[in-house]
């Protein structure tokens, strides 16, 4: 049994025994005379609401995760989950209104804490697990053409286009690609515009509080979209290739963009029964420093590398001493899992991406 569960049960047991006996030196409460009613205190039920709690493990490692909501000296919810790499578990919890402490611990040694203030404008809390820490976001999903609890202005008067856009037959995936506007800084108002070709799909302003993550489902259609986010402090414009980037993230506090907290682990494996000398080059997205290394791999040897530190499209080039070679783009964007470079039993080398693939 989990230690916190045991402590909770013990605390409940102690509370249940209160009043069953009288300690030495104390006076028993007199029994009311017949015909009189003893005053009773009726506890006031605690107001609670149902909210979503999402646990996301974008790391390349499976983790056993415990998350606890604490109000005062008692647990108000308690959840355990085994999360495989890349898994996103959506739970429903009953949370008291007001402020609740959220404690997260994993079997990898991660411990993190945050305060969750239940707000009617948000649907729930998302906990993003890393190897060294965790991020906590209050979340809400908005229909770009309908009502939204964080909308700060009405849509424009231009032609209405039903969203999410239907597919064009060139690719399939099970959830619409979307844009996430997040804010790690002070509350601000952000105007979001999304275009495809000459068509304006979204043009709307939103209130984005501190620690908020606003998700807008947009499309099932392949293409390169234009995303612009403008606040009083800055304007950010970026291309959004769909379905290569299933979700485009924009942080209004820093102006940074990306495709989410994907893991950046690359496994290099030699499945041949002969040793190989493998040359690997990875050029990080955004023009960062290149990773260039030559590895001597024994038969059935595998190594885990972290050649980049950010998610996005990374150019990968691989060659063997035999002349076999391959190249491609490693899109380290959720929901994809870890990528791998594999030498198979025929001496052929390939680049592979784990996890579900849009398109």
XYZ file of C-alpha atoms in Angstrom:
359
model
C 0.000 0.000 0.000
C 1.215 3.509 -0.775
C 2.542 5.355 2.270
C 0.265 8.354 1.765
C -2.770 6.104 1.374
C -1.891 4.369 4.628
C -1.446 7.680 6.428
C -4.787 8.867 5.103
C -6.513 5.748 6.395
C -4.843 6.110 9.765
C -5.876 9.740 9.968
C -9.447 8.755 9.183
C -9.324 6.021 11.816
C -8.067 8.402 14.502
C -10.788 10.893 13.650
C -13.393 8.158 13.830
C -12.292 7.168 17.355
C -12.520 10.671 18.791
C -15.116 10.845 21.599
C -15.237 7.063 22.190
C -13.569 7.377 25.587
C -12.641 9.954 28.185
C -8.964 10.446 29.035
C -7.964 10.452 32.719
C -8.379 13.815 34.394
C -11.191 14.989 32.093
C -14.852 15.303 33.002
C -17.464 13.452 31.032
C -20.158 15.508 29.377
C -23.405 15.194 31.387
C -26.192 13.203 29.766
C -29.074 15.511 28.814
C -32.178 15.126 30.921
C -35.082 13.292 29.413
C -37.196 15.529 27.256
C -34.391 17.863 26.281
C -32.422 17.768 23.046
C -28.683 17.831 23.121
C -27.269 20.487 20.765
C -25.721 18.948 17.667
C -23.344 20.502 15.190
C -24.173 19.707 11.576
C -21.057 19.853 9.409
C -21.379 22.005 6.325
C -20.741 19.982 3.160
C -17.650 21.104 1.312
C -18.384 22.556 -2.110
C -16.707 20.472 -4.825
C -16.576 20.521 -8.611
C -15.536 17.948 -11.201
C -12.407 18.899 -13.113
C -10.070 17.135 -15.541
C -6.573 16.214 -14.402
C -4.153 15.319 -17.192
C -0.827 13.576 -16.572
C 1.564 13.769 -19.528
C 4.836 11.869 -19.801
C 6.744 13.231 -22.837
C 10.008 11.618 -21.675
C 11.421 8.462 -23.307
C 11.109 6.556 -20.015
C 8.080 4.820 -18.456
C 7.189 6.285 -15.055
C 4.945 5.314 -12.176
C 3.291 8.544 -11.066
C 1.457 9.477 -7.882
C -0.513 12.720 -7.736
C -2.269 13.942 -4.604
C -4.537 16.906 -3.942
C -4.203 18.241 -0.394
C -6.432 20.720 1.432
C -5.201 21.562 4.919
C -4.063 18.295 6.493
C -6.128 15.882 4.403
C -6.117 14.380 0.936
C -8.976 15.403 -1.350
C -7.937 13.179 -4.265
C -5.268 10.542 -4.813
C -4.288 8.930 -8.122
C -1.618 6.440 -9.245
C -0.785 5.901 -12.911
C 1.769 3.929 -14.909
C 2.648 6.121 -17.900
C 4.486 4.765 -20.916
C 6.701 7.153 -22.942
C 4.578 9.819 -24.585
C 1.390 8.813 -22.771
C -1.209 11.392 -21.780
C -3.672 10.150 -19.161
C -6.883 12.155 -18.677
C -8.563 11.698 -15.297
C -11.628 13.208 -13.653
C -11.285 14.347 -10.047
C -13.587 16.009 -7.520
C -11.853 19.151 -6.268
C -12.925 21.583 -3.524
C -13.529 25.118 -4.700
C -10.721 27.485 -3.828
C -7.071 26.527 -3.490
C -5.729 22.967 -3.387
C -2.096 21.902 -3.162
C -1.096 19.375 -5.849
C 1.826 17.065 -5.086
C 3.421 14.902 -7.797
C 5.988 12.150 -7.318
C 7.392 9.532 -9.714
C 9.437 6.388 -9.213
C 12.267 8.134 -11.085
C 12.743 10.490 -8.128
C 10.875 13.528 -9.453
C 8.961 15.534 -6.834
C 6.998 18.696 -7.584
C 4.306 20.829 -5.988
C 1.930 23.519 -7.199
C -1.200 25.325 -6.049
C -4.395 24.672 -8.013
C -6.959 27.448 -7.673
C -10.209 26.163 -9.156
C -11.530 28.713 -11.643
C -14.817 28.409 -13.541
C -13.046 29.628 -16.695
C -10.855 26.499 -16.849
C -11.644 22.849 -17.469
C -8.792 21.379 -15.466
C -5.106 21.027 -14.717
C -2.362 19.511 -16.880
C 0.834 18.171 -15.308
C 3.714 17.756 -17.772
C 6.419 15.484 -16.404
C 10.076 16.019 -17.236
C 13.192 14.202 -16.130
C 14.126 16.950 -13.661
C 10.854 18.714 -12.927
C 7.192 19.165 -13.793
C 5.143 21.964 -15.341
C 1.601 22.758 -14.195
C -0.939 24.415 -16.516
C -4.590 25.385 -16.091
C -6.266 24.333 -19.335
C -9.289 25.205 -21.436
C -10.308 24.156 -24.939
C -12.161 26.676 -27.105
C -14.167 26.449 -30.278
C -12.666 29.237 -32.388
C -16.138 30.149 -33.718
C -18.188 29.510 -30.586
C -18.281 30.579 -26.971
C -15.070 30.569 -24.964
C -14.627 31.412 -21.299
C -11.431 33.350 -22.102
C -12.659 35.184 -25.202
C -11.897 38.895 -24.962
C -13.549 39.947 -28.219
C -16.096 38.621 -30.680
C -15.010 37.035 -33.968
C -14.648 39.283 -36.973
C -17.527 39.837 -39.385
C -15.827 38.063 -42.281
C -17.059 34.873 -43.936
C -17.590 32.085 -41.428
C -15.625 28.882 -41.981
C -16.638 25.794 -40.041
C -13.797 24.521 -37.874
C -12.066 22.177 -37.623
C -11.511 22.019 -41.372
C -12.338 18.657 -42.925
C -9.514 16.626 -44.440
C -8.392 16.812 -48.052
C -7.843 13.085 -48.524
C -4.039 13.272 -48.473
C -3.654 12.371 -44.795
C -5.628 10.975 -41.882
C -5.342 11.350 -38.157
C -7.759 10.895 -35.299
C -7.603 14.270 -33.544
C -7.635 17.710 -35.157
C -4.401 19.640 -35.371
C -4.596 22.732 -33.215
C -2.901 25.781 -31.755
C -2.060 26.181 -28.061
C -1.521 29.660 -26.620
C 0.224 29.502 -23.248
C 1.411 32.091 -20.775
C 4.166 31.604 -18.205
C 4.207 35.330 -17.364
C 1.745 37.966 -16.144
C -1.834 37.938 -17.433
C -2.240 39.463 -20.869
C -4.652 39.732 -23.775
C -3.563 38.051 -27.004
C -5.008 38.332 -30.491
C -4.711 35.066 -32.424
C -4.914 34.894 -36.210
C -4.629 31.684 -38.250
C -4.633 31.716 -42.076
C -4.446 29.047 -44.759
C -3.684 30.504 -48.168
C -6.013 33.491 -48.623
C -8.545 32.206 -46.083
C -8.655 33.589 -42.552
C -9.676 30.762 -40.245
C -9.311 32.417 -36.829
C -9.116 36.081 -35.839
C -9.965 36.518 -32.185
C -8.652 37.945 -28.919
C -8.347 35.978 -25.691
C -7.583 36.749 -22.083
C -4.605 34.572 -21.110
C -3.993 34.442 -17.326
C -0.724 33.390 -15.720
C -0.184 29.646 -15.989
C -2.931 29.232 -18.599
C -2.850 26.981 -21.643
C -5.580 27.698 -24.208
C -6.158 24.990 -26.869
C -7.989 25.641 -30.139
C -8.712 22.707 -32.507
C -8.342 23.960 -36.072
C -8.003 21.383 -38.849
C -7.820 17.876 -40.285
C -6.431 19.283 -43.553
C -2.798 19.091 -44.633
C -1.039 22.319 -45.484
C 1.230 25.086 -44.255
C -0.723 27.497 -42.070
C 0.287 30.950 -40.847
C -0.089 31.665 -37.134
C 0.233 35.155 -35.643
C -0.155 36.071 -31.970
C -0.067 39.693 -30.862
C 0.004 41.212 -27.358
C 0.868 44.686 -26.081
C 4.482 43.514 -25.673
C 5.187 41.610 -28.909
C 3.964 40.074 -32.126
C 4.883 36.517 -33.101
C 4.436 35.052 -36.586
C 5.295 31.473 -37.487
C 4.634 28.827 -40.127
C 2.704 25.770 -39.019
C 3.113 22.655 -41.210
C 0.266 20.168 -40.748
C 0.369 17.216 -40.107
C 4.123 17.315 -39.388
C 3.395 19.467 -36.331
C 0.092 18.216 -34.882
C 0.080 21.097 -32.396
C 1.650 24.535 -32.669
C 2.551 26.072 -29.286
C 3.027 29.808 -28.799
C 4.237 31.226 -25.456
C 2.967 34.809 -25.239
C 5.326 35.675 -22.371
C 8.538 34.866 -24.280
C 7.474 34.815 -27.915
C 8.858 31.302 -28.394
C 7.089 28.761 -30.594
C 7.338 24.994 -30.886
C 5.421 21.768 -31.181
C 5.310 20.748 -27.523
C 7.496 19.069 -24.929
C 8.588 16.147 -27.098
C 11.422 13.976 -25.844
C 14.723 14.447 -27.628
C 16.188 10.958 -27.253
C 17.601 9.198 -30.319
C 18.435 5.488 -30.079
C 21.148 4.091 -32.362
C 20.976 0.310 -32.723
C 22.935 -2.280 -34.693
C 20.709 -5.322 -35.332
C 23.231 -6.860 -37.718
C 25.499 -9.760 -36.710
C 28.490 -7.750 -37.955
C 30.062 -4.696 -36.270
C 29.577 -1.353 -37.997
C 31.089 2.103 -37.900
C 28.236 4.612 -38.066
C 28.554 8.347 -38.784
C 25.657 10.426 -37.450
C 24.898 14.109 -37.956
C 21.861 15.908 -36.504
C 21.161 19.551 -37.323
C 18.799 20.954 -34.719
C 15.646 22.873 -35.602
C 16.133 26.614 -35.673
C 19.800 26.490 -36.619
C 21.205 25.393 -33.285
C 24.518 23.626 -32.783
C 24.934 20.456 -34.862
C 25.551 17.015 -33.347
C 28.248 15.178 -35.324
C 29.639 11.866 -34.103
C 31.057 8.559 -35.337
C 30.122 5.435 -33.349
C 31.681 1.965 -33.388
C 28.782 -0.440 -32.812
C 29.169 -4.103 -31.929
C 26.578 -6.645 -33.114
C 23.230 -6.120 -31.263
C 24.566 -3.011 -29.511
C 22.225 -0.075 -28.854
C 22.987 3.381 -27.461
C 20.743 6.207 -26.294
C 21.793 9.708 -27.355
C 20.348 13.181 -26.726
C 21.644 15.077 -29.772
C 19.214 18.017 -29.453
C 17.599 19.930 -26.582
C 14.444 21.256 -28.255
C 11.504 19.771 -30.098
C 10.869 20.455 -33.763
C 12.162 19.298 -37.157
C 15.766 18.023 -36.995
C 17.728 17.055 -40.122
C 19.375 13.632 -39.701
C 22.126 12.174 -41.924
C 23.541 8.669 -41.348
C 26.173 6.616 -43.184
C 28.027 3.331 -42.623
C 31.556 2.295 -43.542
C 29.944 0.013 -46.171
C 28.529 3.001 -48.040
C 24.934 2.445 -46.881
C 23.335 5.755 -45.977
C 20.051 7.472 -45.235
C 18.766 10.930 -44.379
C 15.498 12.446 -43.283
C 13.695 14.770 -40.951
C 13.171 13.767 -37.343
C 10.014 15.551 -36.191
C 10.328 15.364 -32.415
C 6.774 16.567 -31.898
C 4.055 14.915 -29.807
C 2.414 12.479 -30.119
C 5.524 10.864 -31.573
C 7.749 8.952 -29.197
C 11.538 8.408 -29.297
C 13.233 8.143 -32.677
C 15.815 5.561 -33.671
C 18.503 4.911 -36.264
C 18.600 1.167 -36.965
C 21.041 -1.019 -38.893
C 19.079 -4.152 -39.812
C 20.287 -7.698 -40.486
C 20.987 -6.886 -44.138
C 23.252 -3.933 -43.307
C 20.642 -1.366 -44.378
C 20.327 1.747 -42.199
C 17.016 3.554 -41.585
C 15.530 6.389 -39.517
C 12.390 5.500 -37.572
C 10.028 7.366 -35.243
C 8.166 5.614 -32.440
C 4.579 6.193 -31.412
C 1.458 7.257 -33.294
C 2.066 9.022 -36.583
C -0.314 11.581 -38.057
C -0.741 11.322 -41.802
